[in-house]
PDB file of C-alpha atoms in Angstrom:
ATOM      1  CA  UNK Z   1       5.311 -14.794 -16.795  1.00  0.00           C
ATOM      2  CA  UNK Z   2       1.898 -14.552 -18.430  1.00  0.00           C
ATOM      3  CA  UNK Z   3      -0.130 -16.610 -15.964  1.00  0.00           C
ATOM      4  CA  UNK Z   4      -0.154 -14.007 -13.197  1.00  0.00           C
ATOM      5  CA  UNK Z   5      -2.693 -14.220 -10.418  1.00  0.00           C
ATOM      6  CA  UNK Z   6      -2.112 -12.408  -7.109  1.00  0.00           C
ATOM      7  CA  UNK Z   7      -3.244 -14.327  -4.057  1.00  0.00           C
ATOM      8  CA  UNK Z   8      -5.214 -11.355  -2.739  1.00  0.00           C
ATOM      9  CA  UNK Z   9      -5.389  -7.660  -2.030  1.00  0.00           C
ATOM     10  CA  UNK Z  10      -3.382  -6.981   1.097  1.00  0.00           C
ATOM     11  CA  UNK Z  11      -3.993  -3.298   1.616  1.00  0.00           C
ATOM     12  CA  UNK Z  12      -5.334  -0.061   0.304  1.00  0.00           C
ATOM     13  CA  UNK Z  13      -3.442   3.099   1.196  1.00  0.00           C
ATOM     14  CA  UNK Z  14      -5.321   6.389   1.327  1.00  0.00           C
ATOM     15  CA  UNK Z  15      -4.104   9.936   1.880  1.00  0.00           C
ATOM     16  CA  UNK Z  16      -5.789  11.923   4.619  1.00  0.00           C
ATOM     17  CA  UNK Z  17      -5.548  15.593   5.512  1.00  0.00           C
ATOM     18  CA  UNK Z  18      -5.423  15.188   9.308  1.00  0.00           C
ATOM     19  CA  UNK Z  19      -3.965  11.915  10.579  1.00  0.00           C
ATOM     20  CA  UNK Z  20      -5.333  12.330  14.117  1.00  0.00           C
ATOM     21  CA  UNK Z  21      -8.860  12.992  12.880  1.00  0.00           C
ATOM     22  CA  UNK Z  22      -8.590  10.025  10.488  1.00  0.00           C
ATOM     23  CA  UNK Z  23      -7.308   7.746  13.268  1.00  0.00           C
ATOM     24  CA  UNK Z  24     -10.257   8.755  15.433  1.00  0.00           C
ATOM     25  CA  UNK Z  25     -12.682   7.998  12.596  1.00  0.00           C
ATOM     26  CA  UNK Z  26     -11.226   4.659  11.483  1.00  0.00           C
ATOM     27  CA  UNK Z  27     -10.189   3.500  14.960  1.00  0.00           C
ATOM     28  CA  UNK Z  28     -12.809   4.882  17.332  1.00  0.00           C
ATOM     29  CA  UNK Z  29     -15.866   5.285  15.129  1.00  0.00           C
ATOM     30  CA  UNK Z  30     -15.448   2.387  12.684  1.00  0.00           C
ATOM     31  CA  UNK Z  31     -13.691   0.200  15.253  1.00  0.00           C
ATOM     32  CA  UNK Z  32     -10.796  -0.948  13.064  1.00  0.00           C
ATOM     33  CA  UNK Z  33      -7.913  -2.361  15.098  1.00  0.00           C
ATOM     34  CA  UNK Z  34      -4.718  -0.293  15.013  1.00  0.00           C
ATOM     35  CA  UNK Z  35      -1.901  -2.670  14.081  1.00  0.00           C
ATOM     36  CA  UNK Z  36       0.970  -0.188  14.105  1.00  0.00           C
ATOM     37  CA  UNK Z  37       1.978   3.420  13.732  1.00  0.00           C
ATOM     38  CA  UNK Z  38       4.760   4.244  11.315  1.00  0.00           C
ATOM     39  CA  UNK Z  39       6.177   7.552  12.419  1.00  0.00           C
ATOM     40  CA  UNK Z  40       3.776  10.418  13.037  1.00  0.00           C
ATOM     41  CA  UNK Z  41       2.080  10.348   9.651  1.00  0.00           C
ATOM     42  CA  UNK Z  42       1.148   6.700   8.994  1.00  0.00           C
ATOM     43  CA  UNK Z  43      -1.220   4.256  10.674  1.00  0.00           C
ATOM     44  CA  UNK Z  44      -2.083   0.688   9.677  1.00  0.00           C
ATOM     45  CA  UNK Z  45      -5.490  -0.767  10.608  1.00  0.00           C
ATOM     46  CA  UNK Z  46      -6.764  -4.344  10.447  1.00  0.00           C
ATOM     47  CA  UNK Z  47      -9.927  -4.751   8.374  1.00  0.00           C
ATOM     48  CA  UNK Z  48     -11.428  -8.208   8.564  1.00  0.00           C
ATOM     49  CA  UNK Z  49      -9.168 -11.229   8.905  1.00  0.00           C
ATOM     50  CA  UNK Z  50      -6.319 -10.423   6.523  1.00  0.00           C
ATOM     51  CA  UNK Z  51      -6.795  -7.012   4.921  1.00  0.00           C
ATOM     52  CA  UNK Z  52      -5.385  -3.691   6.029  1.00  0.00           C
ATOM     53  CA  UNK Z  53      -6.089  -0.022   5.491  1.00  0.00           C
ATOM     54  CA  UNK Z  54      -3.076   2.281   5.571  1.00  0.00           C
ATOM     55  CA  UNK Z  55      -3.566   5.974   6.351  1.00  0.00           C
ATOM     56  CA  UNK Z  56      -0.907   8.423   5.212  1.00  0.00           C
ATOM     57  CA  UNK Z  57      -1.103  12.082   6.095  1.00  0.00           C
ATOM     58  CA  UNK Z  58      -0.908  14.199   2.945  1.00  0.00           C
ATOM     59  CA  UNK Z  59       2.024  16.523   2.464  1.00  0.00           C
ATOM     60  CA  UNK Z  60      -0.408  19.416   2.018  1.00  0.00           C
ATOM     61  CA  UNK Z  61      -2.066  18.956   5.414  1.00  0.00           C
ATOM     62  CA  UNK Z  62      -0.293  21.993   6.863  1.00  0.00           C
ATOM     63  CA  UNK Z  63      -2.278  24.277   4.530  1.00  0.00           C
ATOM     64  CA  UNK Z  64      -5.973  24.384   5.561  1.00  0.00           C
ATOM     65  CA  UNK Z  65      -6.938  25.677   2.095  1.00  0.00           C
ATOM     66  CA  UNK Z  66      -5.336  22.701   0.357  1.00  0.00           C
ATOM     67  CA  UNK Z  67      -7.058  19.315   0.297  1.00  0.00           C
ATOM     68  CA  UNK Z  68      -5.267  16.129  -0.674  1.00  0.00           C
ATOM     69  CA  UNK Z  69      -7.449  13.076  -0.305  1.00  0.00           C
ATOM     70  CA  UNK Z  70      -7.232  10.131  -2.625  1.00  0.00           C
ATOM     71  CA  UNK Z  71      -6.395   6.492  -2.845  1.00  0.00           C
ATOM     72  CA  UNK Z  72      -2.611   6.327  -2.810  1.00  0.00           C
ATOM     73  CA  UNK Z  73      -2.135   2.725  -3.978  1.00  0.00           C
ATOM     74  CA  UNK Z  74      -3.379  -0.857  -3.891  1.00  0.00           C
ATOM     75  CA  UNK Z  75      -1.101  -3.622  -2.592  1.00  0.00           C
ATOM     76  CA  UNK Z  76      -1.236  -7.166  -3.966  1.00  0.00           C
ATOM     77  CA  UNK Z  77       0.267 -10.242  -2.295  1.00  0.00           C
ATOM     78  CA  UNK Z  78       2.813 -12.384  -4.120  1.00  0.00           C
ATOM     79  CA  UNK Z  79       4.064 -15.761  -2.937  1.00  0.00           C
ATOM     80  CA  UNK Z  80       7.833 -15.194  -2.893  1.00  0.00           C
ATOM     81  CA  UNK Z  81      10.629 -12.668  -3.277  1.00  0.00           C
ATOM     82  CA  UNK Z  82      11.506 -14.365  -6.567  1.00  0.00           C
ATOM     83  CA  UNK Z  83       8.000 -13.739  -7.854  1.00  0.00           C
ATOM     84  CA  UNK Z  84       8.443 -10.016  -7.106  1.00  0.00           C
ATOM     85  CA  UNK Z  85      11.535 -10.006  -9.329  1.00  0.00           C
ATOM     86  CA  UNK Z  86       9.742 -12.031 -12.017  1.00  0.00           C
ATOM     87  CA  UNK Z  87       6.845  -9.571 -11.974  1.00  0.00           C
ATOM     88  CA  UNK Z  88       9.201  -6.600 -12.286  1.00  0.00           C
ATOM     89  CA  UNK Z  89      10.844  -8.220 -15.324  1.00  0.00           C
ATOM     90  CA  UNK Z  90       7.436  -9.020 -16.785  1.00  0.00           C
ATOM     91  CA  UNK Z  91       6.257  -5.422 -16.309  1.00  0.00           C
ATOM     92  CA  UNK Z  92       9.374  -4.077 -18.008  1.00  0.00           C
ATOM     93  CA  UNK Z  93       8.903  -6.529 -20.879  1.00  0.00           C
ATOM     94  CA  UNK Z  94       5.321  -5.270 -21.296  1.00  0.00           C
ATOM     95  CA  UNK Z  95       6.540  -1.641 -21.091  1.00  0.00           C
ATOM     96  CA  UNK Z  96       4.642  -1.002 -17.856  1.00  0.00           C
ATOM     97  CA  UNK Z  97       6.078   1.902 -15.876  1.00  0.00           C
ATOM     98  CA  UNK Z  98       8.022   0.614 -12.874  1.00  0.00           C
ATOM     99  CA  UNK Z  99       8.044   3.394 -10.284  1.00  0.00           C
ATOM    100  CA  UNK Z 100      10.158   1.760  -7.584  1.00  0.00           C
ATOM    101  CA  UNK Z 101      11.891  -1.533  -7.031  1.00  0.00           C
ATOM    102  CA  UNK Z 102      12.138  -4.335  -6.979  1.00  0.00           C
ATOM    103  CA  UNK Z 103      13.685  -3.699  -3.596  1.00  0.00           C
ATOM    104  CA  UNK Z 104      13.920  -5.223  -0.132  1.00  0.00           C
ATOM    105  CA  UNK Z 105      12.128  -4.068   2.976  1.00  0.00           C
ATOM    106  CA  UNK Z 106      12.381  -5.321   6.556  1.00  0.00           C
ATOM    107  CA  UNK Z 107      10.413  -8.534   6.014  1.00  0.00           C
ATOM    108  CA  UNK Z 108      10.109  -8.878   2.269  1.00  0.00           C
ATOM    109  CA  UNK Z 109      10.414  -7.425  -1.200  1.00  0.00           C
ATOM    110  CA  UNK Z 110       8.278  -5.123  -3.370  1.00  0.00           C
ATOM    111  CA  UNK Z 111       7.831  -3.417  -6.717  1.00  0.00           C
ATOM    112  CA  UNK Z 112       5.591  -0.395  -7.451  1.00  0.00           C
ATOM    113  CA  UNK Z 113       4.129   0.178 -10.911  1.00  0.00           C
ATOM    114  CA  UNK Z 114       1.777   2.638 -12.572  1.00  0.00           C
ATOM    115  CA  UNK Z 115      -1.307   1.676 -14.528  1.00  0.00           C
ATOM    116  CA  UNK Z 116      -2.141   3.548 -17.765  1.00  0.00           C
ATOM    117  CA  UNK Z 117      -4.084   6.196 -15.804  1.00  0.00           C
ATOM    118  CA  UNK Z 118      -1.320   6.833 -13.288  1.00  0.00           C
ATOM    119  CA  UNK Z 119      -2.786   4.768 -10.432  1.00  0.00           C
ATOM    120  CA  UNK Z 120      -0.069   3.202  -8.312  1.00  0.00           C
ATOM    121  CA  UNK Z 121      -0.054  -0.539  -7.582  1.00  0.00           C
ATOM    122  CA  UNK Z 122       2.284  -2.439  -5.289  1.00  0.00           C
ATOM    123  CA  UNK Z 123       3.167  -6.111  -5.702  1.00  0.00           C
ATOM    124  CA  UNK Z 124       4.987  -7.571  -2.741  1.00  0.00           C
ATOM    125  CA  UNK Z 125       6.006 -10.554  -0.706  1.00  0.00           C
ATOM    126  CA  UNK Z 126       6.223 -10.316   3.057  1.00  0.00           C
ATOM    127  CA  UNK Z 127       7.298 -12.946   5.573  1.00  0.00           C
ATOM    128  CA  UNK Z 128       4.724 -13.918   8.207  1.00  0.00           C
ATOM    129  CA  UNK Z 129       5.021 -12.406  11.698  1.00  0.00           C
ATOM    130  CA  UNK Z 130       5.336 -15.892  13.175  1.00  0.00           C
TER     131      UNK Z 130
END
């Protein structure tokens, strides 16, 4: 698979130090629509027509002296579960670090990789809500 072209960026996940404060900022101040909460430490917001911003509370948030804020990962759409598996094989062939997967989730399949600088990227397929 050398002719790879994702069909779009689905989401960007960022770490925040205080999930409630972040939800107030992104939801109330910026007006992004809350799509769903995932436990107490994750929130998914709609940005535009198809993109999402995922907030994840950092593990260090309990320590007020410790700050952990960064982009966690970028998520790219793929067109099928088979393409997720093909991408994972392609990454391994190219000696790209596969961090997790390919594996199933509730409505799809994913693989996480690392770029040369340690940035995490997710490639996934997800069935439509319809």
